[in-house]
mmCIF file of C-alpha atoms in Angstrom:
data_model
loop_
_atom_site.group_PDB
_atom_site.id
_atom_site.type_symbol
_atom_site.label_atom_id
_atom_site.label_comp_id
_atom_site.label_asym_id
_atom_site.label_seq_id
_atom_site.Cartn_x
_atom_site.Cartn_y
_atom_site.Cartn_z
ATOM 1 C CA ALA V 1 0.148 0.732 0.136
ATOM 2 C CA LEU V 2 1.368 3.497 -0.767
ATOM 3 C CA GLU V 3 2.067 5.656 1.677
ATOM 4 C CA LYS V 4 -0.640 8.713 3.259
ATOM 5 C CA LYS V 5 0.640 11.772 1.387
ATOM 6 C CA VAL V 6 -0.623 15.055 3.530
ATOM 7 C CA VAL V 7 -0.163 18.287 3.525
ATOM 8 C CA LYS V 8 -1.366 20.883 5.956
ATOM 9 C CA SER V 9 -2.012 24.552 4.634
ATOM 10 C CA LYS V 10 -4.135 27.716 6.688
ATOM 11 C CA LEU V 11 -6.413 29.778 5.228
ATOM 12 C CA GLY V 12 -5.131 32.281 2.757
ATOM 13 C CA GLU V 13 -1.486 30.632 2.579
ATOM 14 C CA LYS V 14 0.474 28.991 -0.492
ATOM 15 C CA VAL V 15 1.206 25.541 -0.180
ATOM 16 C CA GLY V 16 2.775 23.192 -3.172
ATOM 17 C CA LEU V 17 1.670 19.603 -3.534
ATOM 18 C CA PRO V 18 4.296 16.876 -4.139
ATOM 19 C CA CYS V 19 4.325 14.551 -7.320
ATOM 20 C CA CYS V 20 5.343 11.446 -7.375
ATOM 21 C CA HIS V 21 7.023 11.828 -10.369
ATOM 22 C CA GLU V 22 10.175 14.431 -10.820
ATOM 23 C CA ILE V 23 11.675 14.927 -14.734
ATOM 24 C CA PRO V 24 14.929 14.025 -15.224
ATOM 25 C CA SER V 25 17.623 16.172 -15.989
ATOM 26 C CA SER V 26 17.883 14.498 -19.792
ATOM 27 C CA GLU V 27 14.870 15.113 -20.888
ATOM 28 C CA SER V 28 12.283 17.553 -20.008
ATOM 29 C CA LEU V 29 7.801 18.726 -20.442
ATOM 30 C CA HIS V 30 7.205 18.337 -23.400
ATOM 31 C CA ASN V 31 7.910 14.551 -23.200
ATOM 32 C CA TYR V 32 5.158 14.191 -21.074
ATOM 33 C CA ARG V 33 1.128 14.349 -20.598
ATOM 34 C CA VAL V 34 0.500 16.140 -16.478
ATOM 35 C CA TYR V 35 -2.608 15.626 -14.816
ATOM 36 C CA TRP V 36 -3.721 17.421 -11.588
ATOM 37 C CA GLN V 37 -7.640 15.494 -10.177
ATOM 38 C CA LYS V 38 -8.774 16.776 -7.913
ATOM 39 C CA ASN V 39 -11.724 14.260 -6.159
ATOM 40 C CA THR V 40 -10.113 11.691 -9.478
ATOM 41 C CA THR V 41 -12.334 14.097 -11.488
ATOM 42 C CA GLU V 42 -11.761 18.079 -11.265
ATOM 43 C CA VAL V 43 -8.835 18.625 -13.612
ATOM 44 C CA VAL V 44 -7.354 21.430 -11.568
ATOM 45 C CA LEU V 45 -4.854 22.141 -14.266
ATOM 46 C CA ALA V 46 -3.733 19.595 -17.178
ATOM 47 C CA TYR V 47 -0.558 19.492 -19.159
ATOM 48 C CA ALA V 48 0.721 18.444 -22.698
ATOM 49 C CA GLU V 49 3.298 18.268 -24.686
ATOM 50 C CA GLY V 50 4.798 21.827 -22.863
ATOM 51 C CA LYS V 51 1.783 23.675 -22.777
ATOM 52 C CA MET V 52 -1.293 23.619 -20.056
ATOM 53 C CA ILE V 53 -4.128 21.907 -22.450
ATOM 54 C CA SER V 54 -6.827 23.147 -19.287
ATOM 55 C CA LYS V 55 -7.816 24.330 -16.251
ATOM 56 C CA HIS V 56 -10.358 24.896 -14.160
ATOM 57 C CA GLU V 57 -11.551 28.453 -13.913
ATOM 58 C CA ARG V 58 -12.071 27.619 -9.758
ATOM 59 C CA TYR V 59 -8.054 27.915 -10.168
ATOM 60 C CA GLU V 60 -7.848 30.817 -12.150
ATOM 61 C CA ASN V 61 -4.602 33.089 -11.460
ATOM 62 C CA ARG V 62 -4.079 31.110 -8.117
ATOM 63 C CA THR V 63 -2.761 27.289 -9.504
ATOM 64 C CA GLU V 64 1.146 27.250 -10.658
ATOM 65 C CA MET V 65 3.401 23.815 -12.311
ATOM 66 C CA ASP V 66 6.836 22.877 -10.930
ATOM 67 C CA ALA V 67 7.635 21.670 -14.520
ATOM 68 C CA ARG V 68 11.124 20.352 -13.375
ATOM 69 C CA ASN V 69 9.096 18.389 -9.813
ATOM 70 C CA LEU V 70 5.424 18.919 -11.547
ATOM 71 C CA THR V 71 4.784 20.403 -7.698
ATOM 72 C CA LEU V 72 1.280 22.361 -7.579
ATOM 73 C CA TRP V 73 1.582 25.694 -6.227
ATOM 74 C CA ILE V 74 -1.511 27.241 -4.345
ATOM 75 C CA SER V 75 -1.600 30.160 -3.698
ATOM 76 C CA PRO V 76 -3.768 31.977 -2.269
ATOM 77 C CA VAL V 77 -5.435 28.996 -0.506
ATOM 78 C CA GLU V 78 -9.190 28.410 0.232
ATOM 79 C CA ILE V 79 -11.637 26.540 2.064
ATOM 80 C CA LEU V 80 -12.887 24.712 -0.632
ATOM 81 C CA ASP V 81 -8.525 24.170 -1.312
ATOM 82 C CA ASN V 82 -9.495 21.573 1.446
ATOM 83 C CA GLY V 83 -9.487 17.610 -0.154
ATOM 84 C CA PRO V 84 -8.041 14.869 -2.254
ATOM 85 C CA TYR V 85 -5.419 14.987 -4.938
ATOM 86 C CA GLN V 86 -4.221 12.871 -7.586
ATOM 87 C CA CYS V 87 -0.950 13.331 -10.163
ATOM 88 C CA VAL V 88 -1.451 11.120 -13.224
ATOM 89 C CA VAL V 89 2.074 11.376 -14.674
ATOM 90 C CA GLN V 90 2.069 10.044 -18.854
ATOM 91 C CA HIS V 91 5.722 9.351 -20.617
ATOM 92 C CA LEU V 92 4.994 9.912 -24.078
ATOM 93 C CA ARG V 93 7.286 7.937 -26.300
ATOM 94 C CA PHE V 94 8.057 7.512 -29.781
ATOM 95 C CA PHE V 95 5.214 5.234 -32.165
ATOM 96 C CA GLN V 96 4.313 3.184 -28.375
ATOM 97 C CA ASN V 97 1.869 4.239 -26.258
ATOM 98 C CA SER V 98 1.854 6.314 -24.045
ATOM 99 C CA VAL V 99 2.896 5.069 -20.386
ATOM 100 C CA VAL V 100 1.697 5.758 -16.890
ATOM 101 C CA VAL V 101 3.922 6.814 -14.826
ATOM 102 C CA CYS V 102 2.798 8.059 -11.559
ATOM 103 C CA ASP V 103 -0.166 8.507 -10.123
ATOM 104 C CA GLU V 104 -0.163 9.109 -6.863
ATOM 105 C CA PRO V 105 -2.701 11.093 -4.295
ATOM 106 C CA VAL V 106 -1.659 13.734 -2.325
ATOM 107 C CA THR V 107 -4.110 15.312 0.886
ATOM 108 C CA LEU V 108 -4.553 19.350 1.015
ATOM 109 C CA PHE V 109 -6.234 19.839 5.224
ATOM 110 C CA VAL V 110 -6.879 22.820 4.997
ATOM 111 C CA THR V 111 -7.190 25.184 8.692
ATOM 112 C CA ALA V 112 -8.446 28.743 9.471
ATOM 113 C CA ASP V 113 -8.615 29.873 12.937
ATOM 114 C CA PHE V 114 -10.441 30.013 15.317
ATOM 115 C CA SER V 115 -10.843 33.643 16.683
ATOM 116 C CA LYS V 116 -9.953 33.981 20.654
ATOM 117 C CA PRO V 117 -12.742 31.832 23.016
ATOM 118 C CA ASN V 118 -14.933 35.185 24.322
ATOM 119 C CA ILE V 119 -15.659 33.272 28.137
ATOM 120 C CA THR V 120 -20.136 35.820 29.548
ATOM 121 C CA ALA V 121 -21.282 34.761 32.285
ATOM 122 C CA GLU V 122 -24.878 36.043 32.663
ATOM 123 C CA VAL V 123 -26.209 35.824 36.857
ATOM 124 C CA LEU V 124 -29.804 33.913 37.138
ATOM 125 C CA ALA V 125 -29.776 34.247 40.747
ATOM 126 C CA ASN V 126 -28.027 34.898 43.842
ATOM 127 C CA SER V 127 -28.352 34.626 47.768
ATOM 128 C CA CYS V 128 -25.918 35.049 50.298
ATOM 129 C CA GLU V 129 -25.141 31.333 49.254
ATOM 130 C CA SER V 130 -24.078 30.793 46.377
ATOM 131 C CA THR V 131 -24.694 32.515 42.352
ATOM 132 C CA GLU V 132 -26.600 31.081 40.249
ATOM 133 C CA MET V 133 -24.620 31.788 35.980
ATOM 134 C CA VAL V 134 -24.743 30.037 32.842
ATOM 135 C CA VAL V 135 -21.795 30.197 31.060
ATOM 136 C CA ARG V 136 -20.803 31.346 27.413
ATOM 137 C CA CYS V 137 -17.770 30.739 25.901
ATOM 138 C CA SER V 138 -18.187 31.817 21.881
ATOM 139 C CA SER V 139 -15.484 31.680 19.031
ATOM 140 C CA TYR V 140 -16.319 32.123 15.160
ATOM 141 C CA GLY V 141 -14.255 31.628 11.455
ATOM 142 C CA GLY V 142 -12.124 29.112 11.591
ATOM 143 C CA PHE V 143 -11.809 25.875 10.204
ATOM 144 C CA PRO V 144 -12.399 21.622 10.317
ATOM 145 C CA LYS V 145 -15.551 21.970 12.746
ATOM 146 C CA PRO V 146 -12.841 22.073 16.526
ATOM 147 C CA LYS V 147 -14.056 20.406 19.622
ATOM 148 C CA LEU V 148 -15.145 23.163 22.505
ATOM 149 C CA SER V 149 -13.222 21.190 25.842
ATOM 150 C CA GLY V 150 -13.016 23.553 29.293
ATOM 151 C CA ALA V 151 -12.002 22.778 32.889
ATOM 152 C CA LEU V 152 -12.565 24.364 36.087
ATOM 153 C CA ASN V 153 -10.287 24.351 38.403
ATOM 154 C CA ASN V 154 -8.373 22.158 36.499
ATOM 155 C CA VAL V 155 -10.844 19.478 36.270
ATOM 156 C CA SER V 156 -12.144 19.116 33.123
ATOM 157 C CA ILE V 157 -15.584 20.811 32.380
ATOM 158 C CA MET V 158 -18.515 18.972 28.946
ATOM 159 C CA TRP V 159 -19.792 22.396 27.194
ATOM 160 C CA ASN V 160 -22.993 22.073 26.195
ATOM 161 C CA ALA V 161 -22.156 23.117 22.736
ATOM 162 C CA SER V 162 -23.447 23.845 19.115
ATOM 163 C CA TRP V 163 -21.353 24.436 15.830
ATOM 164 C CA VAL V 164 -23.496 27.334 13.468
ATOM 165 C CA SER V 165 -21.350 26.606 8.986
ATOM 166 C CA GLU V 166 -23.241 27.415 5.788
ATOM 167 C CA SER V 167 -21.540 24.057 4.251
ATOM 168 C CA SER V 168 -19.678 21.525 5.474
ATOM 169 C CA LEU V 169 -16.225 23.201 3.623
ATOM 170 C CA SER V 170 -17.562 26.819 4.952
ATOM 171 C CA PRO V 171 -16.300 28.221 8.751
ATOM 172 C CA TYR V 172 -17.495 26.858 11.767
ATOM 173 C CA ASN V 173 -18.932 28.828 14.979
ATOM 174 C CA VAL V 174 -19.453 27.396 18.482
ATOM 175 C CA THR V 175 -20.939 28.496 21.245
ATOM 176 C CA GLY V 176 -20.742 26.108 24.345
ATOM 177 C CA LYS V 177 -23.479 26.614 27.014
ATOM 178 C CA LEU V 178 -21.661 25.965 31.078
ATOM 179 C CA TRP V 179 -24.118 26.233 34.489
ATOM 180 C CA LEU V 180 -23.112 26.392 37.490
ATOM 181 C CA ASN V 181 -23.987 27.322 41.255
ATOM 182 C CA VAL V 182 -20.643 29.166 42.329
ATOM 183 C CA THR V 183 -20.155 29.031 46.027
ATOM 184 C CA LYS V 184 -16.874 30.591 45.490
ATOM 185 C CA GLU V 185 -14.754 31.958 43.178
ATOM 186 C CA VAL V 186 -12.910 29.437 40.768
ATOM 187 C CA SER V 187 -11.586 29.946 37.067
ATOM 188 C CA ILE V 188 -13.137 28.469 34.436
ATOM 189 C CA THR V 189 -11.019 27.578 30.803
ATOM 190 C CA CYS V 190 -13.043 27.275 27.053
ATOM 191 C CA SER V 191 -10.427 25.788 24.459
ATOM 192 C CA VAL V 192 -11.478 25.154 20.544
ATOM 193 C CA GLU V 193 -9.411 22.436 19.650
ATOM 194 C CA TYR V 194 -9.293 22.137 15.221
ATOM 195 C CA ASN V 195 -6.871 20.112 13.280
ATOM 196 C CA GLY V 196 -3.696 19.805 15.928
ATOM 197 C CA PHE V 197 -4.576 23.630 16.518
ATOM 198 C CA ALA V 198 -6.369 25.441 19.668
ATOM 199 C CA GLU V 199 -7.259 28.864 21.275
ATOM 200 C CA SER V 200 -7.680 28.719 24.853
ATOM 201 C CA THR V 201 -9.039 31.902 27.788
ATOM 202 C CA SER V 202 -9.608 31.436 31.507
ATOM 203 C CA LEU V 203 -11.984 33.966 32.917
ATOM 204 C CA LEU V 204 -12.285 34.136 38.012
ATOM 205 C CA LEU V 205 -15.419 33.875 38.748
ATOM 206 C CA LYS V 206 -16.798 34.843 42.613
ATOM 207 C CA LYS V 207 -19.631 35.241 44.384
ATOM 208 C CA THR V 208 -21.427 38.080 43.196
ATOM 209 C CA LYS V 209 -23.683 38.610 46.652
ATOM 210 C CA GLU V 210 -21.510 38.534 50.422
ATOM 211 C CA CYS V 211 -24.166 38.880 52.911
ATOM 212 C CA VAL V 212 -22.203 40.259 56.250
ATOM 213 C CA VAL V 213 -23.554 37.327 59.401
ATOM 214 C CA PRO V 214 -24.631 39.033 62.734
ATOM 215 C CA ALA V 215 -22.640 38.843 65.753
ATOM 216 C CA MET V 216 -23.253 35.996 67.923
ATOM 217 C CA PRO V 217 -25.176 37.748 71.584
ATOM 218 C CA PRO V 218 -22.864 35.927 74.096
ATOM 219 C CA SER V 219 -23.665 32.422 75.922
ATOM 220 C CA TYR V 220 -25.425 32.091 79.215
ATOM 221 C CA ASN V 221 -22.348 30.702 80.402
ATOM 222 C CA VAL V 222 -20.614 33.447 79.479
ATOM 223 C CA ILE V 223 -23.010 36.066 81.489
ATOM 224 C CA THR V 224 -23.140 34.480 84.809
ATOM 225 C CA ALA V 225 -19.517 34.614 85.750
ATOM 226 C CA SER V 226 -18.957 37.429 84.554
ATOM 227 C CA SER V 227 -21.965 38.553 86.749
ATOM 228 C CA ILE V 228 -20.193 37.345 89.541
ATOM 229 C CA ILE V 229 -17.127 39.021 89.317
ATOM 230 C CA ILE V 230 -18.738 41.936 89.736
ATOM 231 C CA ILE V 231 -20.641 41.014 92.221
ATOM 232 C CA ILE V 232 -17.384 40.000 93.760
ATOM 233 C CA PHE V 233 -15.754 43.002 93.298
ATOM 234 C CA LEU V 234 -18.221 45.483 94.757
ATOM 235 C CA LEU V 235 -18.503 42.984 97.573
ATOM 236 C CA ALA V 236 -14.180 43.295 98.022
ATOM 237 C CA ILE V 237 -14.645 47.475 98.068
ATOM 238 C CA THR V 238 -17.470 47.665 99.532
ATOM 239 C CA LEU V 239 -15.978 46.025 103.318
ATOM 240 C CA ALA V 240 -12.499 47.177 102.398
ATOM 241 C CA ALA V 241 -14.425 50.625 102.568
ATOM 242 C CA ARG V 242 -15.822 49.881 106.199
ATOM 243 C CA TYR V 243 -12.332 47.746 107.157
ATOM 244 C CA LEU V 244 -9.899 50.310 106.465
ATOM 245 C CA PRO V 245 -10.877 53.387 108.447
ATOM 246 C CA ARG V 246 -11.573 50.563 112.145
ATOM 247 C CA HIS V 247 -8.237 49.939 111.392
ATOM 248 C CA GLY V 248 -6.362 53.517 110.890
ATOM 249 C CA LYS V 249 -8.190 53.877 114.789
ATOM 250 C CA CYS V 250 -6.511 51.803 116.259
ATOM 251 C CA SER V 251 -3.167 52.139 114.866
ATOM 252 C CA SER V 252 -3.185 55.733 116.359
ATOM 253 C CA PHE V 253 -4.510 54.513 120.490
ATOM 254 C CA PHE V 254 -2.003 52.283 119.808
ATOM 255 C CA LYS V 255 1.150 55.642 119.204
ATOM 256 C CA LYS V 256 -0.247 57.930 122.174
ATOM 257 C CA GLN V 257 0.081 54.815 124.360
#
């Protein structure tokens, strides 16, 4: 089995699709017929005896072929260029039928960058304990159809995702929804993954309502202990007031004697 050749390119770039045959330096394109086809039915361009004999109108002013290694160059690349191609090369020999020397496929994968994901949060309900909200993540203008993934404080989450595109070969817009009950500060991440590429965005979500907890009244035991201390203190002051004057008089009497 032939190894499948795959070429990747981004929208608007210049890309070269390699052919399976290279013309030796001792020969020229005049000795060959070359057909570049897409989907085995649509002729992109064709050469015979060194001259271009056909070119598809959709590739007009966007394609050229190297006369030596037969590489098909496309610029700028469009999303519609995505798909399988085939390079068919026939060698023209004198007084003989043409011989197929090359007939191999090559697949072009075209990607278009998605916008950086945008995360928004809409509050649905609020209380002292938690905030109920719907979180949305959206990205647009990319290709191919992406996968939407995410994490909540580094723990994987599943978005309720939906995609919009005019056709299977048109840019995609993607939106994901998530319903959360936020009781504390959390970090949410949204990632758009497509054909080996990824774009990510993070947002810090907070509880929007903070309630002041009223101060608790002192317990019964604390009140009782405080009252006893105050009573003992008052009794001590009363006894001292009565005892100290008498003690002073007795002291002066003994001094006179």
